[in-house]
Tab-separated table of C-alpha atoms in Angstrom:
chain	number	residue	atom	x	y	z
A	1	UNK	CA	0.000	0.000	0.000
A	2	UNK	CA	3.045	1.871	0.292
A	3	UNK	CA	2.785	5.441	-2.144
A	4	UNK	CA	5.230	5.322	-5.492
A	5	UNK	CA	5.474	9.004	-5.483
A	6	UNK	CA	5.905	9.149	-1.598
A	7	UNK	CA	9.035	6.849	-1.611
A	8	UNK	CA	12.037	7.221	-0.408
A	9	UNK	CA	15.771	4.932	0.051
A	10	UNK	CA	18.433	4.259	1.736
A	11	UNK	CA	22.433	3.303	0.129
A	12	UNK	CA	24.144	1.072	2.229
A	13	UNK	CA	28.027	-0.303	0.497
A	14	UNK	CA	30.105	-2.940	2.026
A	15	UNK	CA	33.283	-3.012	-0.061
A	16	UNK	CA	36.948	-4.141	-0.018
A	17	UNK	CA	39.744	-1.848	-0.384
A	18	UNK	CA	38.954	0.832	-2.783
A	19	UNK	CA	43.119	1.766	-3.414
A	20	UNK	CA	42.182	-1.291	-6.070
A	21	UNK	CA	41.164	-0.196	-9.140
A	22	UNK	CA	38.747	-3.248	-9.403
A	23	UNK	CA	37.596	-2.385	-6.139
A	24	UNK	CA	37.065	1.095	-7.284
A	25	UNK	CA	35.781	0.934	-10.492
A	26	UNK	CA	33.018	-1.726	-9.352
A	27	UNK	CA	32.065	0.888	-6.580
A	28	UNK	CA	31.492	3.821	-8.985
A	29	UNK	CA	29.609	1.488	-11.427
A	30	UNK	CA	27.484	0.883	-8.640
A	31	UNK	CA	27.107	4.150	-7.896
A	32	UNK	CA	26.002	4.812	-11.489
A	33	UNK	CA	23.050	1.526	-10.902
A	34	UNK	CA	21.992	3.731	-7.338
A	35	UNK	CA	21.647	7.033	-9.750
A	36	UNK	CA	19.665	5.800	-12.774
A	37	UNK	CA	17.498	3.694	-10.673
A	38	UNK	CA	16.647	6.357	-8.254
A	39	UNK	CA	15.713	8.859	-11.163
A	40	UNK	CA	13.398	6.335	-12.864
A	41	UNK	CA	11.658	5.862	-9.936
A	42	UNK	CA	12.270	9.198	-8.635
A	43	UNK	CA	12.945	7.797	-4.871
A	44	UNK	CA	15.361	10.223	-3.422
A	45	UNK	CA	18.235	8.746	-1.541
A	46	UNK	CA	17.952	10.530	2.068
A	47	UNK	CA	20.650	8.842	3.725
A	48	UNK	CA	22.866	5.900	3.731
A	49	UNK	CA	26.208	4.172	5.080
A	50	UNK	CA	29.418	3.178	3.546
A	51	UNK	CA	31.880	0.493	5.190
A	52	UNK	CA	35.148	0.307	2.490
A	53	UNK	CA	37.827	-1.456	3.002
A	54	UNK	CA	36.844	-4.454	4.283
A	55	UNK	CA	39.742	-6.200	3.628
A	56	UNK	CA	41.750	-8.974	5.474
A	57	UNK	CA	44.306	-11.431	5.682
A	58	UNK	CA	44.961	-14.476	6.213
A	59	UNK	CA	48.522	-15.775	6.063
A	60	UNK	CA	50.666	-14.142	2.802
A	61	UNK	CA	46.930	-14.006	0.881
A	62	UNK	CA	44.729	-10.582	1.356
A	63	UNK	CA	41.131	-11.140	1.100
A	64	UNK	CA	38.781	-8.625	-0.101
A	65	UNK	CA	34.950	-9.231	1.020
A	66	UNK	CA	32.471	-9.705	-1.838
A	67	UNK	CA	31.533	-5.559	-2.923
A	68	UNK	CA	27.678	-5.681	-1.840
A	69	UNK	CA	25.286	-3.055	-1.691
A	70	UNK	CA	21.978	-3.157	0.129
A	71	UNK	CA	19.040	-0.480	-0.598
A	72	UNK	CA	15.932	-0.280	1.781
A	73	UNK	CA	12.772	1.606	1.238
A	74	UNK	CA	10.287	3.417	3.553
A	75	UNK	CA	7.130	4.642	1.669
A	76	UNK	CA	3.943	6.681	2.883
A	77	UNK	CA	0.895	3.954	3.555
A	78	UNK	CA	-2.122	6.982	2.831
A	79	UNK	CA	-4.647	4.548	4.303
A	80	UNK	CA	-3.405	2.130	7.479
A	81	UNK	CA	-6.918	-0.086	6.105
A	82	UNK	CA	-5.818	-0.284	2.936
A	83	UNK	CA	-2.363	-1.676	3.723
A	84	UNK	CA	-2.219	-4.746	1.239
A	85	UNK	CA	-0.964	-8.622	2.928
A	86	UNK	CA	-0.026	-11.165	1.291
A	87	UNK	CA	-2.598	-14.180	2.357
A	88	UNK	CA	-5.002	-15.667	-0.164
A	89	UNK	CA	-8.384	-14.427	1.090
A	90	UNK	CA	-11.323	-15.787	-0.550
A	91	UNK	CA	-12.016	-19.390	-2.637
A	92	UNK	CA	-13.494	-18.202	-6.024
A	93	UNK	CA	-11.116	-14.856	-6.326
A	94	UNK	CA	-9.029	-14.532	-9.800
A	95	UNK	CA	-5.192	-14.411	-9.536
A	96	UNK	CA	-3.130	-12.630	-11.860
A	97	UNK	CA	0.537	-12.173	-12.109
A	98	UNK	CA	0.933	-8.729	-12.898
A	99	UNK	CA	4.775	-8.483	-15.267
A	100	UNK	CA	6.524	-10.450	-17.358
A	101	UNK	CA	8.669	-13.045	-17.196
A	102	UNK	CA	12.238	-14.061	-18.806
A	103	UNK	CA	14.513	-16.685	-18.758
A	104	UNK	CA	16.239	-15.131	-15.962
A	105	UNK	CA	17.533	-17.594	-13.324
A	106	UNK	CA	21.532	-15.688	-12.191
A	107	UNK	CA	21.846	-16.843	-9.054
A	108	UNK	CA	18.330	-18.326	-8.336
A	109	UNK	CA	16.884	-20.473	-5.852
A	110	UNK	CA	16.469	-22.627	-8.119
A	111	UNK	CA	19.486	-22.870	-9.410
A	112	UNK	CA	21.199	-23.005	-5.928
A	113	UNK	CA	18.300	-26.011	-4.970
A	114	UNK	CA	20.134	-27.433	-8.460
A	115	UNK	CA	23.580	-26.681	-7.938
A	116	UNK	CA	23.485	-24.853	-11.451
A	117	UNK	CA	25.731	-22.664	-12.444
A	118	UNK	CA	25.491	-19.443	-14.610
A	119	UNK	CA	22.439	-17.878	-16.257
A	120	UNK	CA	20.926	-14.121	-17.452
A	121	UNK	CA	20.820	-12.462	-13.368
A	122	UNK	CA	17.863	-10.547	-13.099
A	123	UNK	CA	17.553	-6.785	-14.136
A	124	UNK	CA	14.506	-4.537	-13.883
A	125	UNK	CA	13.152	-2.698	-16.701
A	126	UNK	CA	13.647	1.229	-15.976
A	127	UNK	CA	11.352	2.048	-18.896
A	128	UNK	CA	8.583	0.417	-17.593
A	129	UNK	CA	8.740	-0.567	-13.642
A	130	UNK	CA	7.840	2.974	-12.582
A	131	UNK	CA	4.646	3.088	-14.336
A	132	UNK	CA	4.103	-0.721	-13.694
A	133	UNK	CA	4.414	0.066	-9.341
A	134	UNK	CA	1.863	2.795	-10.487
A	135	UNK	CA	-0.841	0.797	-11.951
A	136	UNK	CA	-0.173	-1.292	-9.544
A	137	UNK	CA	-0.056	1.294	-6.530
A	138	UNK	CA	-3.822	2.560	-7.919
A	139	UNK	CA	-5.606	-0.569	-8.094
A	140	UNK	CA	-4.897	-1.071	-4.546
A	141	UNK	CA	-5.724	2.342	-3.716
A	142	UNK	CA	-8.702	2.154	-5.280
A	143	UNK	CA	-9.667	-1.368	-3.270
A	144	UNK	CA	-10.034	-3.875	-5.936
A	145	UNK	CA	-7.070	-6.438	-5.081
A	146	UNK	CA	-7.536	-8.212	-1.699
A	147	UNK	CA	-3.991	-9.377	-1.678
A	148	UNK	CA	-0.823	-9.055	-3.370
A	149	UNK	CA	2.777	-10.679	-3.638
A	150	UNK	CA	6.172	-9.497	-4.585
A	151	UNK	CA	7.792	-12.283	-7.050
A	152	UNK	CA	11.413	-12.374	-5.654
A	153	UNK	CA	13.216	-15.601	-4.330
A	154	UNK	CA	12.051	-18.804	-6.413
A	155	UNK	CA	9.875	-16.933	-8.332
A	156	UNK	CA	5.986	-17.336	-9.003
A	157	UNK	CA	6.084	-21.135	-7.385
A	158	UNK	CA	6.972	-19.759	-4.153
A	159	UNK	CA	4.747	-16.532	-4.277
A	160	UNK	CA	1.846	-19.113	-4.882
A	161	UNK	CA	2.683	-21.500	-1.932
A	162	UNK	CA	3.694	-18.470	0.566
A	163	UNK	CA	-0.048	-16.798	-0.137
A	164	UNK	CA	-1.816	-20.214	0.136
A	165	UNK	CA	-0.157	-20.934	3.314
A	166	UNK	CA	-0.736	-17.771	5.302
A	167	UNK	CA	-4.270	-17.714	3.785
A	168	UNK	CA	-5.182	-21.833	3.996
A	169	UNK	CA	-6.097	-22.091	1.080
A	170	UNK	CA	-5.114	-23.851	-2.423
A	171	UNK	CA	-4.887	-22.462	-5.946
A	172	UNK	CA	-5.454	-23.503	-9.683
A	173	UNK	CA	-3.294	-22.091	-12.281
A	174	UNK	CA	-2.587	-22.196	-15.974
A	175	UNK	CA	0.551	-21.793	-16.395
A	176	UNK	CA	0.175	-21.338	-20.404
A	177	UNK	CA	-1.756	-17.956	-19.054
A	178	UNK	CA	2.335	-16.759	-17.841
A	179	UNK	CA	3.314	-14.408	-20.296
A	180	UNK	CA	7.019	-15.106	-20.923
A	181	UNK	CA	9.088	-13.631	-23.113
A	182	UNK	CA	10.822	-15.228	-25.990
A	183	UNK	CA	13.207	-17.606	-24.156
A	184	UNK	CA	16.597	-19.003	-25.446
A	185	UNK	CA	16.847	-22.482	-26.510
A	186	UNK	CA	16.951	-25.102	-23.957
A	187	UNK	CA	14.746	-22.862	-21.488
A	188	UNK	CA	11.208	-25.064	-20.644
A	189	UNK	CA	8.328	-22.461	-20.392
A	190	UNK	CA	6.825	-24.555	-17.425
A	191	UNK	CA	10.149	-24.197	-15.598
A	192	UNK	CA	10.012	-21.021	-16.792
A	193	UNK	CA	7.020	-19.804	-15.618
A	194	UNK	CA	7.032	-21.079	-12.298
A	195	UNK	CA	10.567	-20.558	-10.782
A	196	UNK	CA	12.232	-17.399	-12.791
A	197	UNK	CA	12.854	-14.498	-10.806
A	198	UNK	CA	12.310	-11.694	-12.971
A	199	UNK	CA	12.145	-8.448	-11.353
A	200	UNK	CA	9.001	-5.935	-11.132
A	201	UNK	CA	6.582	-8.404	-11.003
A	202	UNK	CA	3.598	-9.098	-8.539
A	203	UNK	CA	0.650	-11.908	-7.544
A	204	UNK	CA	-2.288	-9.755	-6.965
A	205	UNK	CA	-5.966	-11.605	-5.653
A	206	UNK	CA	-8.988	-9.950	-6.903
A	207	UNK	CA	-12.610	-10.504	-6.589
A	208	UNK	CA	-14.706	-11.844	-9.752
A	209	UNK	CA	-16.609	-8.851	-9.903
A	210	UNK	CA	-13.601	-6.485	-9.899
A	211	UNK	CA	-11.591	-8.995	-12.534
């Protein structure tokens, strides 16, 4: 329920010794990703942490953590009623999944449930996720979805199970009714459809007579 336009974040870079020009360069190319993705959305950053260096050793070898940067949100919730959970609510509601999906399984739970290797990593759209949390943003405002998902870790499959859990209840799905993107060769829509983690996408609940 959280307001788009009433958004804002927060930067927060753990990094290894930034004398290296690796070290370096991968910082200010992620400073570049925090800039373009904070105009598209236009979320202002309004504060944030740094911890560089972060380097050790052990024996003759120096180790240099993994860079990693971790953004959080706070957002404006207009109505406290209208503050949207997760839970399936009703038998007989429509589902939709609201985005499309890729072939995009970098560093997936599925792929780490696999032991797989390699694969496109996930990368949101900045042409069209602003206006997509929009849409999305006013049909909740507006009261016609009675519960909604993020798609993140394991994709739809685990969106699905997650909402039936907290809500008891079960769910039928067509999985033909994804719509996927043109995937490479030797990607199975099915597959596909149910475990890609393709960013800016969400599980939304609604009522027949709001479908």
């Amino acid at each position: 329920g959280g307001d788009p336009t009433r958004t804002a974040i927060l930067d927060n870079f753990s990094w290894g010794n930034c004398d290296k020009p690796d070290r370096l360069g991968a910082l200010v190319l992620a400073s570049k990703g925090c800039y373009e993705a904070a105009m598209a959305y236009q979320t202002p950053f309004i504060s944030g942490k740094d911890s560089l260096n972060n380097d050790y050793r052990v024996g003759n070898e120096t180790l240099s953590i993994p860079p990693t940067l971790y953004i959080s949100s706070l957002s404006i919730v207009p109505d406290v009623q209208r503050a949207m959970t997760m839970d399936a609510k009703q038998a007989g509601n429509r589902l939709y999944l609201v985005g499309r999906t890729g072939a995009d399984f970098g560093g997936s739970e599925l792929h780490g449930h696999l032991g797989l290797d390699g694969g496109r990593v996930p990368c949101p759209d900045l042409g069209t996720a602003p206006g997509l949390f929009q849409v999305v943003h006013g049909a909740l405002a507006a009261g016609l979805v009675r519960a909604c998902h993020d798609l993140s870790e394991g994709g739809l499959a685990v969106a699905l199970a997650e909402s039936c859990l907290a809500g008891r209840l079960g769910a039928s799905v067509d999985l033909a009714q994804v719509p996927l993107d043109e995937l490479p060769d030797g990607y199975d829509p099915s597959t596909s459809a149910l475990f890609a983690e393709s960013c800016s996408r969400f599980l939304v609940e609604v009522s027949p007579e709001n479908a």
